[in-house]
Tab-separated table of C-alpha atoms and ligand atoms in Angstrom:
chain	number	residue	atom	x	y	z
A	149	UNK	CA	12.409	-7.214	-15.519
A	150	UNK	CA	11.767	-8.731	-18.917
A	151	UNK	CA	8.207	-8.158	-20.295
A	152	UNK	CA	7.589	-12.060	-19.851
A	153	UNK	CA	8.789	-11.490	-16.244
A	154	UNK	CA	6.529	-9.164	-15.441
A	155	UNK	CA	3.635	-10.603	-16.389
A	156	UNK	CA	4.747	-14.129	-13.876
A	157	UNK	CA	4.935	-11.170	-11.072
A	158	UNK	CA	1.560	-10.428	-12.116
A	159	UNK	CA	0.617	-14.411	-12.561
A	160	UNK	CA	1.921	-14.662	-9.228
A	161	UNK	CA	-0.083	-11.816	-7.544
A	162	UNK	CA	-3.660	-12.431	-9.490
A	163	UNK	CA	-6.457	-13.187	-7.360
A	164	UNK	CA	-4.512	-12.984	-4.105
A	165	UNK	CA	-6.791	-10.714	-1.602
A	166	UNK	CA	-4.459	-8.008	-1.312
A	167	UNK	CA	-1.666	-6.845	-3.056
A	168	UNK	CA	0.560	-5.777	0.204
A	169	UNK	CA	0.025	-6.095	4.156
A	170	UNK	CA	-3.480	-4.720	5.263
A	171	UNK	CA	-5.936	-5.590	7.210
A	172	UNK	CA	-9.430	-4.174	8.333
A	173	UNK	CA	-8.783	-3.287	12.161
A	174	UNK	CA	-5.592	-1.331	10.409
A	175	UNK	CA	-7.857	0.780	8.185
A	176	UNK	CA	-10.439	1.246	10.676
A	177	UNK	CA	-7.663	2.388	13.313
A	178	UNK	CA	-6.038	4.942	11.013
A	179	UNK	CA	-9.358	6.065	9.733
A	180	UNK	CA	-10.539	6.721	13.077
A	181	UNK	CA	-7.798	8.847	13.797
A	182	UNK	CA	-9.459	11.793	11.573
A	183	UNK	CA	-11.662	13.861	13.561
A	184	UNK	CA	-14.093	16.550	12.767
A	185	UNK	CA	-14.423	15.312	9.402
A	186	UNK	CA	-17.425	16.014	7.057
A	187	UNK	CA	-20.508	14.306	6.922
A	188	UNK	CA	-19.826	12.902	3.444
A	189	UNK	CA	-16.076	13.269	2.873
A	190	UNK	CA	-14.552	12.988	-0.501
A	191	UNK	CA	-11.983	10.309	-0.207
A	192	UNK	CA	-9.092	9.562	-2.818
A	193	UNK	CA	-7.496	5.866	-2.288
A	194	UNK	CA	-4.141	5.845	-4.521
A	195	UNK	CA	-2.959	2.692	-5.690
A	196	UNK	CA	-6.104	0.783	-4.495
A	197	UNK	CA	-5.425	-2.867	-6.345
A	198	UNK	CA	-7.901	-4.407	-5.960
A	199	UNK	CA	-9.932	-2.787	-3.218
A	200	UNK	CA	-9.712	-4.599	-0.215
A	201	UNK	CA	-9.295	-1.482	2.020
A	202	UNK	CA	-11.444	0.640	-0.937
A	203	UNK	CA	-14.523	-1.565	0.455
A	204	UNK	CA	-13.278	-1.755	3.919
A	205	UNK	CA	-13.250	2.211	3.328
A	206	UNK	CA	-16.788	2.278	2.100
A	207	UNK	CA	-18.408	0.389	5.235
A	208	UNK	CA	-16.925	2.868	7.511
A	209	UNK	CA	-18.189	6.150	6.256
A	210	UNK	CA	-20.713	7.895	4.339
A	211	UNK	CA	-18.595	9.575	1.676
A	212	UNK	CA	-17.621	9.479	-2.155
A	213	UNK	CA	-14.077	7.100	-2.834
A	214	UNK	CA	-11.915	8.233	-5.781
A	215	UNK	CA	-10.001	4.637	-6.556
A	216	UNK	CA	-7.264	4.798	-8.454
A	217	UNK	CA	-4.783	2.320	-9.841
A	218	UNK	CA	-2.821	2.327	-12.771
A	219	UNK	CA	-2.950	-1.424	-13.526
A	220	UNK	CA	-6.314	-2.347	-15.745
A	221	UNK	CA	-6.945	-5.865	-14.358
A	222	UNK	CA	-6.857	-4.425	-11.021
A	223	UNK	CA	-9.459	-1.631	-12.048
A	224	UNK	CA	-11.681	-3.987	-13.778
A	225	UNK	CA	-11.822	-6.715	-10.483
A	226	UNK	CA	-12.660	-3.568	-8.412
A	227	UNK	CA	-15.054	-2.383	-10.643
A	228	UNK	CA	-16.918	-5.849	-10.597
A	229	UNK	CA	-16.700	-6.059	-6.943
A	230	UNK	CA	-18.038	-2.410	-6.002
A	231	UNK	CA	-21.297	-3.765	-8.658
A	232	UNK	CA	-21.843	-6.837	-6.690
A	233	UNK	CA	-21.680	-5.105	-3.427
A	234	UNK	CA	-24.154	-2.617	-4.156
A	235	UNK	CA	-21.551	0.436	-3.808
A	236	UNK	CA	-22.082	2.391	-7.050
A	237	UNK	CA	-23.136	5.504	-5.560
A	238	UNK	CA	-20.051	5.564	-3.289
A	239	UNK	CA	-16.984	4.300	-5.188
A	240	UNK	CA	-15.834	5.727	-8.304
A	241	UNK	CA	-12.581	3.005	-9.428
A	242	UNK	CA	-10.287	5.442	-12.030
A	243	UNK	CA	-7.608	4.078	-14.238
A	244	UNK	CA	-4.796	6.662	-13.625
A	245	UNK	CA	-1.288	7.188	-13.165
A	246	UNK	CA	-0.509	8.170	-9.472
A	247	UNK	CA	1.772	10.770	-10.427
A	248	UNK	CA	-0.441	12.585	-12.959
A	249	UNK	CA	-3.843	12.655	-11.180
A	250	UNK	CA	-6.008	15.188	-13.191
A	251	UNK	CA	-8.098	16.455	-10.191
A	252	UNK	CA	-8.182	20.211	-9.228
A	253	UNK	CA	-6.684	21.645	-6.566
A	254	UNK	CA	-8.739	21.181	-3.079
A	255	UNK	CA	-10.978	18.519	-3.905
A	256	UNK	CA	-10.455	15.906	-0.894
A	257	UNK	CA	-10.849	15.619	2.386
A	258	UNK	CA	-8.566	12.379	2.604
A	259	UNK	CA	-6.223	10.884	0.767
A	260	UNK	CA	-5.576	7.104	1.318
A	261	UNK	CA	-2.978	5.202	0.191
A	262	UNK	CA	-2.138	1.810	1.653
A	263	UNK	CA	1.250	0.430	0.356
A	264	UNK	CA	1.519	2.302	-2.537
A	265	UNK	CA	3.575	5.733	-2.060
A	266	UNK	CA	6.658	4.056	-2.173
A	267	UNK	CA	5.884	3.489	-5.721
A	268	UNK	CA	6.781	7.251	-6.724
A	269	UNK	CA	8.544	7.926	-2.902
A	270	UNK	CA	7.168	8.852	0.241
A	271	UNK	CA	8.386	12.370	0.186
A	272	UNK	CA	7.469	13.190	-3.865
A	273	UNK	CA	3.748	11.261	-2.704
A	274	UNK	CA	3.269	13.857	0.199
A	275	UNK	CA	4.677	17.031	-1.467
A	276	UNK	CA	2.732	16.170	-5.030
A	277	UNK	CA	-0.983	15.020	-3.508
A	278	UNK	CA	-1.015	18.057	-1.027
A	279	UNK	CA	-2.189	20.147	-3.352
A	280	UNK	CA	-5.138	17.562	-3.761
A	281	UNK	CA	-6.522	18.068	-0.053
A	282	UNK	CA	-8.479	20.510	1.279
A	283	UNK	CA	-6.946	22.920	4.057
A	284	UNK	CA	-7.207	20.818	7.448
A	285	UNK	CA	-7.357	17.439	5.352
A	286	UNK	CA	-5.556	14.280	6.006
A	287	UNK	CA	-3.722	11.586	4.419
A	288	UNK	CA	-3.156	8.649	5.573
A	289	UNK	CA	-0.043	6.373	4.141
A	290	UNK	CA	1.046	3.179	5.019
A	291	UNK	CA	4.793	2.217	4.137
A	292	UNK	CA	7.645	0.092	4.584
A	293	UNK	CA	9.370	1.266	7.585
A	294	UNK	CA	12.644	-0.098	9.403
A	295	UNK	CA	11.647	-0.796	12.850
A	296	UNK	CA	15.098	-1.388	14.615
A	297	UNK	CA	18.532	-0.220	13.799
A	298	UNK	CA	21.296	-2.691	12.101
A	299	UNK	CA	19.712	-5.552	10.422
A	300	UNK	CA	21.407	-8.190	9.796
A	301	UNK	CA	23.139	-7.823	6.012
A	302	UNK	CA	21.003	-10.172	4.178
A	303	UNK	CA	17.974	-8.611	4.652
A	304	UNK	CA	19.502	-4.713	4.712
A	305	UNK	CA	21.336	-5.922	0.753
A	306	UNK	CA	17.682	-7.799	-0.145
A	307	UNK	CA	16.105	-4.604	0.709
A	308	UNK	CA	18.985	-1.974	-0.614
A	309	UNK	CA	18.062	-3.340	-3.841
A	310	UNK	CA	14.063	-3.946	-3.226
A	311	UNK	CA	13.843	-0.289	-1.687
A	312	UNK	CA	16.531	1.661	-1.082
A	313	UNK	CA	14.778	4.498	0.060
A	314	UNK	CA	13.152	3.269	2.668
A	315	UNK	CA	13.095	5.145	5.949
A	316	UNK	CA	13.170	4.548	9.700
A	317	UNK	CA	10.121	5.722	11.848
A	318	UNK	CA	12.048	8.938	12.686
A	319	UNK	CA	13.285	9.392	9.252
A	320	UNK	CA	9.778	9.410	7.874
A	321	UNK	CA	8.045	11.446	10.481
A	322	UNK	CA	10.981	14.563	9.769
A	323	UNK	CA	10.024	14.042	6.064
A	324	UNK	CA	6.166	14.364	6.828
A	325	UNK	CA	7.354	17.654	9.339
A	326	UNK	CA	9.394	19.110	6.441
A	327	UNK	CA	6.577	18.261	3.390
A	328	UNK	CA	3.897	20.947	5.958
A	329	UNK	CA	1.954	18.030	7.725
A	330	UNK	CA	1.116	17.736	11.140
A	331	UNK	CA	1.520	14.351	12.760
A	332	UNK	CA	-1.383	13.381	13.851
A	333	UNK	CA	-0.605	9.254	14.458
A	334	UNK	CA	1.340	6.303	13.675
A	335	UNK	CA	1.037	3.024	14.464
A	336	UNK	CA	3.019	-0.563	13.518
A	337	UNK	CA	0.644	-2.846	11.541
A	338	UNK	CA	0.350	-6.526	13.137
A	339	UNK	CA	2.061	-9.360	11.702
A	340	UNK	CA	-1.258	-10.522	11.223
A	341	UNK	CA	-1.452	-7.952	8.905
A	342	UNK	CA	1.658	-9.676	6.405
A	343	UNK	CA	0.581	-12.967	6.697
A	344	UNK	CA	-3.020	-13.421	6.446
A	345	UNK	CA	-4.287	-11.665	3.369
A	346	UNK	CA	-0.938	-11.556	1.691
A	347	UNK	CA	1.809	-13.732	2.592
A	348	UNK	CA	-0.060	-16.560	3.620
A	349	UNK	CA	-2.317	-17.220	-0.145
A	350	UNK	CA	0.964	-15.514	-2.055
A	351	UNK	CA	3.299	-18.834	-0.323
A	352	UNK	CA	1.034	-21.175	-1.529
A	353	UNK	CA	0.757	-19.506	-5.304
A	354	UNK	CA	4.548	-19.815	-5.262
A	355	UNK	CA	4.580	-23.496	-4.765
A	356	UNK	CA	2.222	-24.091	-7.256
A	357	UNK	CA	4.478	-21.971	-9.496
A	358	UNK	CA	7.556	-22.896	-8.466
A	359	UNK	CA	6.290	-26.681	-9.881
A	360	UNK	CA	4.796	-24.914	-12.941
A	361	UNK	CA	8.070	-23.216	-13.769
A	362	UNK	CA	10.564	-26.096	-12.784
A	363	UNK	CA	12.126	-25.841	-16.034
A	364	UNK	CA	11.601	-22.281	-17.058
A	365	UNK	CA	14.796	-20.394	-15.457
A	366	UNK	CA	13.422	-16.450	-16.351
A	367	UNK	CA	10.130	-17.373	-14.570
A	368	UNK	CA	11.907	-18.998	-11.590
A	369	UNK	CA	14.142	-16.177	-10.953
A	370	UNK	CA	10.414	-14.041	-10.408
A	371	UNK	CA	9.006	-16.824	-8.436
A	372	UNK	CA	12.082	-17.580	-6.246
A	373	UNK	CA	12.445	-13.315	-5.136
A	374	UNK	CA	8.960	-13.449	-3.914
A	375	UNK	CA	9.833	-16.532	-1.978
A	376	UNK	CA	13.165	-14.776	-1.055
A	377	UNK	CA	10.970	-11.988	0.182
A	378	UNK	CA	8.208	-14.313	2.380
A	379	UNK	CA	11.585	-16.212	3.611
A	380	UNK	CA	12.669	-13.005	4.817
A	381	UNK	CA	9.991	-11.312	6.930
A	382	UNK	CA	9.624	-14.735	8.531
A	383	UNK	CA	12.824	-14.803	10.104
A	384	UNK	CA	13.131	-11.031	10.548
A	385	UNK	CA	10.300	-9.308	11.653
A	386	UNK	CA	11.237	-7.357	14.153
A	387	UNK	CA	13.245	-5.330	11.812
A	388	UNK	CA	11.129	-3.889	9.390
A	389	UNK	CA	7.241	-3.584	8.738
A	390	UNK	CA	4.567	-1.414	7.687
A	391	UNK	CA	3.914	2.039	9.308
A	392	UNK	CA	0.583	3.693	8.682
A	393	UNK	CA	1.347	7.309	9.081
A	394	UNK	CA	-2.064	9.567	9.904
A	395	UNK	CA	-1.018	13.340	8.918
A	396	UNK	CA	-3.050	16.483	8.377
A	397	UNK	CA	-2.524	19.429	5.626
A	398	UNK	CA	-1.231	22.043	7.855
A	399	UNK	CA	-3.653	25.047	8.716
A	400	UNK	CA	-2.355	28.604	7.651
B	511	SAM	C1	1.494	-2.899	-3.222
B	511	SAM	S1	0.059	-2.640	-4.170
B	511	SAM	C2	-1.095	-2.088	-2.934
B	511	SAM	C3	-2.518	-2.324	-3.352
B	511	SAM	C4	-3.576	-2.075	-2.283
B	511	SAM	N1	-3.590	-0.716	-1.825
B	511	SAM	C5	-3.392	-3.011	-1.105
B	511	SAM	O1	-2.931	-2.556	-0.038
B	511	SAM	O2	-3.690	-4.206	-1.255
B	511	SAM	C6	0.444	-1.176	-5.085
B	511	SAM	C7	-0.598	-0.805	-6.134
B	511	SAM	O3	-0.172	0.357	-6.824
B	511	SAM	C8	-0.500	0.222	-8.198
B	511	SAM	N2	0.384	1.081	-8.991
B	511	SAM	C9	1.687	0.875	-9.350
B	511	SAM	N3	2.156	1.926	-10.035
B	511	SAM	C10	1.132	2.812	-10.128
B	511	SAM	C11	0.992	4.102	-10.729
B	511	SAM	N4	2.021	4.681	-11.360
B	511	SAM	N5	-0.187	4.722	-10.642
B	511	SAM	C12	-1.246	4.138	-10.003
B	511	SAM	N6	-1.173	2.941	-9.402
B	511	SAM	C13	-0.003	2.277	-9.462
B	511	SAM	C14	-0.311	-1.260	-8.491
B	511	SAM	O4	-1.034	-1.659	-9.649
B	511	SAM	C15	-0.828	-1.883	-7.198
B	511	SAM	O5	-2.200	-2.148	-7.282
């Protein structure tokens, strides 16, 4: 992408709720998978955006949140929201890169990261931030997942190109076994999940920019892959979605 291109991508994405599928029963679900955890738990939530889950985080338990994003727009809109809300005392938002975090060893209880590992690879994500956790902590990822075997070959080249690596269910849970996890859950988010803070508002910025851009060719080619992209999960589904995958630092 040319540096004009990248800042349509981020023209397109500004102000839309959240910056990938999510939803609140989602984060509740996976977060209630994590038993026996401390009173206050230190949380770190990688690749937060701008903090839909950080605050949906922050109603459901009484710990400290480490956000992180490497993106400074996205920091600052956090930062503003977790004012307004009152939340202070329980969110810390960080400008960092993902794959040099500068905590020590053993500092969290949880790591969150909701779409986001795929951005340095599920495997290098689990292997580098396990140091991070505490013994007996989780982490809890979600991630592009195929869901069903031979898609059709539009969507498997739009996505060998998009994100090559990306893994069936099976394929991801032997990568969590061999990166010394335990399984502890997975579930399928809802469609609901795509469409309603995400697809949904990014469809309608694309129209509007799609008439902005008419006769601006590098901008279109942006604006028509994220189309592409919504064009694609509509019609196939049942192929591919996100997986949030619940795993615990082993015990030894
Ligand atoms: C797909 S978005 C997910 C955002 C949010 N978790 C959500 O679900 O709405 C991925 C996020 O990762 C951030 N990001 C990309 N590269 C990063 C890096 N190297 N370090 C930290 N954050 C990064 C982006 O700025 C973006 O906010």
């Amino acid at each position: 992408m040319s540096n004009k291109q990248t800042e349509i991508f981020f023209q397109i994405y500004q102000n839309i709720p959240r910056q990938g599928p999510g939803n609140f029963e989602s984060t509740k679900n996976a977060f209630l998978k994590m038993i026996d955890l401390p009173e206050h738990p230190k949380i770190l939530d990688i690749g937060c955006g701008t903090g839909m889950q950080t605050l949906d985080l922050a109603s459901l338990t009484n710990g400290k949140i480490f956000a992180v994003d490497n993106h400074p727009v996205y920091v600052d809109e956090l930062k503003q929201k977790v004012l307004q809300k009152g939340f202070s005392d329980k969110i810390a938002v960080i400008n960092a890169d993902m794959s040099a975090l500068n905590f020590p060893h053993t500092t969290f209880d949880i790591i969150w990261t909701e779409g986001a590992i795929y951005i340095i690879g599920f495997e290098n994500g689990l292997k580098q931030w396990r140091p991070l956790l505490k013994q007996g902590g989780y982490l809890a990822a979600s991630e592009l997942t195929w869901l069903k075997p031979h898609p059709p070959s539009e969507l498997k080249e739009f996505w060998h190109v998009g994100y090559p690596a990306m893994q069936s269910i099976e394929g991801n849970l032997q990568i969590i076994r061999n990166s010394e996890y335990k399984i502890i859950d997975y579930f399928v988010l809802p469609e609901s999940a795509w469409w309603n803070y995400y697809y949904h508002p990014l469809a309608e910025r694309v129209q509007l920019l799609k008439r902005h851009y008419q006769d601006d060719a590098e901008a279109l080619e942006v604006v028509n892959m994220t189309q592409s992209e919504i064009d694609l999960y509509q019609r196939y589904s049942e192929y591919y979605g996100y997986v949030f995958y619940i795993v615990q630092k082993f015990l030894n």
